[in-house]
Structures are given as structure tokens and as C-alpha cells.
mmCIF file of C-alpha atoms in Angstrom:
data_model
loop_
_atom_site.group_PDB
_atom_site.id
_atom_site.type_symbol
_atom_site.label_atom_id
_atom_site.label_comp_id
_atom_site.label_asym_id
_atom_site.label_seq_id
_atom_site.Cartn_x
_atom_site.Cartn_y
_atom_site.Cartn_z
ATOM 1 C CA MET A 1 3.875 15.690 124.584
ATOM 2 C CA ALA A 2 2.306 17.429 127.737
ATOM 3 C CA ILE A 3 2.301 20.629 126.200
ATOM 4 C CA ILE A 4 1.095 19.356 123.098
ATOM 5 C CA LEU A 5 -2.399 18.055 124.987
ATOM 6 C CA LEU A 6 -2.391 21.288 126.772
ATOM 7 C CA GLN A 7 -2.985 23.163 124.319
ATOM 8 C CA LEU A 8 -5.587 20.165 122.589
ATOM 9 C CA PHE A 9 -7.819 20.233 125.137
ATOM 10 C CA ALA A 10 -7.375 24.913 125.118
ATOM 11 C CA PHE A 11 -8.047 24.507 122.042
ATOM 12 C CA GLU A 12 -11.115 22.660 122.138
ATOM 13 C CA ALA A 13 -12.458 24.063 124.836
ATOM 14 C CA LYS A 14 -12.724 27.107 122.626
ATOM 15 C CA TYR A 15 -14.139 25.851 119.885
ATOM 16 C CA SER A 16 -16.888 24.212 121.989
ATOM 17 C CA SER A 17 -17.628 27.536 123.916
ATOM 18 C CA GLN A 18 -17.341 29.145 120.042
ATOM 19 C CA SER A 19 -20.426 27.019 119.162
ATOM 20 C CA GLU A 20 -22.324 26.606 121.820
ATOM 21 C CA ASN A 21 -26.152 29.814 121.948
ATOM 22 C CA GLU A 22 -27.345 29.858 126.309
ATOM 23 C CA PHE A 23 -28.976 32.000 128.556
ATOM 24 C CA ILE A 24 -28.405 33.021 131.540
ATOM 25 C CA VAL A 25 -29.464 34.540 135.121
ATOM 26 C CA PHE A 26 -26.991 34.481 137.609
ATOM 27 C CA SER A 27 -27.318 34.752 141.207
ATOM 28 C CA LYS A 28 -26.424 38.445 142.487
ATOM 29 C CA GLN A 29 -27.918 39.372 145.994
ATOM 30 C CA LYS A 30 -28.666 43.574 145.446
ATOM 31 C CA ASN A 31 -28.953 43.220 141.022
ATOM 32 C CA THR A 32 -30.458 40.887 138.301
ATOM 33 C CA ILE A 33 -27.630 39.905 135.399
ATOM 34 C CA ILE A 34 -29.145 38.624 132.239
ATOM 35 C CA THR A 35 -26.583 37.345 129.565
ATOM 36 C CA GLU A 36 -27.877 35.976 125.355
ATOM 37 C CA ARG A 37 -24.702 34.867 124.210
ATOM 38 C CA HIS A 38 -24.124 33.560 121.115
ATOM 39 C CA GLY A 39 -20.933 31.493 119.859
ATOM 40 C CA ASN A 40 -18.617 34.469 121.897
ATOM 41 C CA LYS A 41 -20.392 37.527 120.940
ATOM 42 C CA VAL A 42 -22.624 38.649 124.223
ATOM 43 C CA ILE A 43 -25.761 40.803 125.534
ATOM 44 C CA LEU A 44 -26.369 41.890 128.338
ATOM 45 C CA TYR A 45 -28.992 42.992 130.589
ATOM 46 C CA SER A 46 -29.343 44.496 133.811
ATOM 47 C CA ASN A 47 -30.227 47.690 134.662
ATOM 48 C CA TYR A 48 -28.190 51.230 134.212
ATOM 49 C CA CYS A 49 -25.563 50.815 137.035
ATOM 50 C CA ILE A 50 -24.192 47.710 136.233
ATOM 51 C CA LEU A 51 -24.431 47.811 132.547
ATOM 52 C CA LYS A 52 -22.436 50.650 133.415
ATOM 53 C CA ASN A 53 -19.754 49.268 135.164
ATOM 54 C CA ALA A 54 -19.731 45.631 133.392
ATOM 55 C CA SER A 55 -15.908 45.464 133.131
ATOM 56 C CA GLU A 56 -15.260 45.586 136.767
ATOM 57 C CA ASP A 57 -18.152 42.964 138.487
ATOM 58 C CA LEU A 58 -16.086 40.379 138.967
ATOM 59 C CA THR A 59 -18.864 37.017 138.143
ATOM 60 C CA LEU A 60 -19.272 39.289 134.630
ATOM 61 C CA LYS A 61 -15.800 38.123 134.918
ATOM 62 C CA SER A 62 -14.718 34.930 135.324
ATOM 63 C CA TYR A 63 -18.576 34.469 133.099
ATOM 64 C CA LEU A 64 -17.006 36.627 129.876
ATOM 65 C CA VAL A 65 -13.196 34.393 130.596
ATOM 66 C CA ALA A 66 -14.046 30.811 130.740
ATOM 67 C CA ASN A 67 -15.802 30.945 127.472
ATOM 68 C CA PHE A 68 -13.730 33.139 125.659
ATOM 69 C CA CYS A 69 -16.471 35.722 124.951
ATOM 70 C CA LYS A 70 -17.087 39.679 124.539
ATOM 71 C CA ILE A 71 -19.689 41.556 125.515
ATOM 72 C CA GLN A 72 -21.592 42.961 122.568
ATOM 73 C CA HIS A 73 -24.179 44.196 123.413
ATOM 74 C CA LYS A 74 -25.998 46.465 127.060
ATOM 75 C CA LYS A 75 -29.273 46.521 127.057
ATOM 76 C CA PRO A 76 -31.631 47.389 129.863
ATOM 77 C CA LEU A 77 -34.140 44.967 131.594
ATOM 78 C CA THR A 78 -36.815 44.110 129.574
ATOM 79 C CA ASN A 79 -40.369 42.340 130.866
ATOM 80 C CA VAL A 80 -40.119 40.503 127.784
ATOM 81 C CA LEU A 81 -37.370 38.541 126.045
ATOM 82 C CA TYR A 82 -37.251 35.646 123.922
ATOM 83 C CA PHE A 83 -34.479 33.073 123.524
ATOM 84 C CA LYS A 84 -34.348 30.465 120.824
ATOM 85 C CA ASN A 85 -38.497 30.978 120.764
ATOM 86 C CA LYS A 86 -39.044 30.395 124.480
ATOM 87 C CA LYS A 87 -40.575 34.055 125.899
ATOM 88 C CA ILE A 88 -39.393 35.031 128.522
ATOM 89 C CA LEU A 89 -41.706 36.964 131.153
ATOM 90 C CA ILE A 90 -39.264 39.109 134.046
ATOM 91 C CA MET A 91 -41.681 40.387 137.202
ATOM 92 C CA ASP A 92 -39.855 42.825 139.530
ATOM 93 C CA SER A 93 -41.191 44.383 142.047
ATOM 94 C CA THR A 94 -44.195 46.733 140.324
ATOM 95 C CA ALA A 95 -45.106 43.220 139.577
ATOM 96 C CA VAL A 96 -47.022 44.663 135.858
ATOM 97 C CA TYR A 97 -47.812 42.280 133.928
ATOM 98 C CA LEU A 98 -51.160 41.616 130.854
ATOM 99 C CA GLN A 99 -53.417 38.764 131.501
ATOM 100 C CA ASP A 100 -52.412 37.808 128.385
ATOM 101 C CA GLU A 101 -48.894 37.044 128.584
ATOM 102 C CA LYS A 102 -48.521 33.578 128.934
ATOM 103 C CA PRO A 103 -44.672 32.941 129.271
ATOM 104 C CA ASP A 104 -42.916 29.859 128.499
ATOM 105 C CA ILE A 105 -40.250 30.531 132.053
ATOM 106 C CA LEU A 106 -41.330 33.213 134.576
ATOM 107 C CA LEU A 107 -38.388 35.150 136.026
ATOM 108 C CA LEU A 108 -39.327 36.960 139.676
ATOM 109 C CA THR A 109 -36.635 39.215 140.205
ATOM 110 C CA HIS A 110 -37.337 42.076 143.175
ATOM 111 C CA SER A 111 -39.630 40.571 145.695
ATOM 112 C CA PRO A 112 -42.799 41.161 142.983
ATOM 113 C CA LYS A 113 -46.100 41.424 145.937
ATOM 114 C CA LEU A 114 -48.936 38.608 143.740
ATOM 115 C CA ASN A 115 -50.934 35.602 143.794
ATOM 116 C CA LEU A 116 -48.442 33.127 142.012
ATOM 117 C CA GLU A 117 -50.415 30.369 142.713
ATOM 118 C CA ARG A 118 -53.520 32.818 140.746
ATOM 119 C CA LEU A 119 -50.333 33.589 137.733
ATOM 120 C CA LEU A 120 -49.277 29.584 137.375
ATOM 121 C CA VAL A 121 -53.343 28.278 136.768
ATOM 122 C CA SER A 122 -53.938 30.498 134.337
ATOM 123 C CA TRP A 123 -50.679 31.339 132.184
ATOM 124 C CA LYS A 124 -49.469 27.172 133.147
ATOM 125 C CA PRO A 125 -45.497 28.129 132.484
ATOM 126 C CA LYS A 126 -43.222 25.445 131.273
ATOM 127 C CA GLN A 127 -40.625 26.980 134.145
ATOM 128 C CA VAL A 128 -40.475 29.534 137.074
ATOM 129 C CA VAL A 129 -36.929 30.740 138.136
ATOM 130 C CA VAL A 130 -36.163 33.727 141.361
ATOM 131 C CA ASN A 131 -33.134 35.836 142.060
ATOM 132 C CA GLY A 132 -31.100 36.336 144.821
ATOM 133 C CA THR A 133 -32.978 39.866 144.367
ATOM 134 C CA ASN A 134 -35.726 38.576 146.006
ATOM 135 C CA PHE A 135 -36.798 38.057 150.473
ATOM 136 C CA LYS A 136 -36.070 34.420 151.546
ATOM 137 C CA THR A 137 -39.497 34.298 152.129
ATOM 138 C CA TYR A 138 -41.398 35.241 149.349
ATOM 139 C CA ILE A 139 -39.371 32.410 147.758
ATOM 140 C CA LYS A 140 -40.838 30.157 149.867
ATOM 141 C CA VAL A 141 -43.763 30.195 149.608
ATOM 142 C CA TRP A 142 -43.567 30.648 145.377
ATOM 143 C CA LYS A 143 -41.913 27.014 146.225
ATOM 144 C CA ALA A 144 -44.054 25.350 147.901
ATOM 145 C CA THR A 145 -46.449 26.725 145.220
ATOM 146 C CA CYS A 146 -45.156 25.448 141.649
ATOM 147 C CA ARG A 147 -44.618 22.161 143.678
ATOM 148 C CA LYS A 148 -48.280 22.174 144.185
ATOM 149 C CA GLU A 149 -48.884 23.106 140.565
ATOM 150 C CA LYS A 150 -45.810 20.377 139.808
ATOM 151 C CA ILE A 151 -44.482 23.313 137.759
ATOM 152 C CA PRO A 152 -40.486 23.353 137.524
ATOM 153 C CA PHE A 153 -39.127 25.749 140.119
ATOM 154 C CA HIS A 154 -35.120 27.477 139.784
ATOM 155 C CA ASP A 155 -33.770 29.265 142.461
ATOM 156 C CA THR A 156 -30.259 30.456 142.316
ATOM 157 C CA ALA A 157 -29.179 31.395 145.164
ATOM 158 C CA GLU A 158 -29.800 27.357 145.948
ATOM 159 C CA LYS A 159 -29.403 26.080 143.056
ATOM 160 C CA GLY A 160 -26.326 28.702 141.068
ATOM 161 C CA PHE A 161 -27.037 30.524 137.639
ATOM 162 C CA PHE A 162 -29.957 29.601 135.463
ATOM 163 C CA LYS A 163 -28.962 28.642 131.864
ATOM 164 C CA LEU A 164 -31.790 27.912 129.411
#
């Protein structure tokens, strides 16, 4: 009876995992890793080093095994991604952006030097996400700025991965 129950739970977990779509920003210290999962197919967005050695990254391996999925495509990071009709702007250390971007989610990576308050006032994103590639002092300032502007703030180093 216990074996049958265990198999039923495993089957249910696999079935529910295969019917999900999710966008995840992982909490990594030196690299930005983003996955977009549709059922058992994953699109991996990252820098060249991670894309080349994706099979060796323990965080990524654990995620793939836990969700019964495989990497379908590997793509380099771009500044703009779309998921479920939401525009996700990824701003890195170059801090290059267009005035009319108006993203739903702003992802800050590699400590861009910018005036976040001015961006938040003009763009009004629904969420700001920072990952482990940013300086802690920058994160504190950004968190306070988001609190002041009443915009949700997610720090992956503090709260873990970001899921959309």
C-alpha cells in the first residue's frame, strides 16, 4: 500500500509540474541565471560561461530534476524578455536603456549605476527584482527607494529565487 501511495504522489508531482509555465530568476552570486519553463521544456538565459557549462551548475541541475524537465534552448541574456504578456527589462552594469521602455518588471544585475528613483517615477514598474550579482550597499539604497515609491522589491539573496 505504501509503495502504491508513493507512486501516486510521484505521478501527481510530475503531472502538475508538466502543466506549469514559470519564469525564474535564480539567486547566484556572480552570474545571472534565468529560466523560462513551459511544461518539461526549459529555455535558459545566461552569460556564455553558464550556457557552456550548464550541465555542471548544481542549482540548475537541482531545478531540472525537481521539475522533471530538460533544457530545450540556451540563449544569451538580452535586455528585454517577455513572459505572460509582461515586459521584463534586465539592466546590467552598462545601465543602457531607452526612455520609453516602461517595463512591468525591472531586473537589476551587476550593480548598474543609475538613479533608480527617477526611473521608478517615469516608468512605474510593478516590481523591482535584484539578484546576487549586485553590491549589498546598492541593494539597501534600492530597497529604500522602492519602499518610498511603494513598489514591491524582491532581493534573491534575501528571499531566494524570483518566480513569475
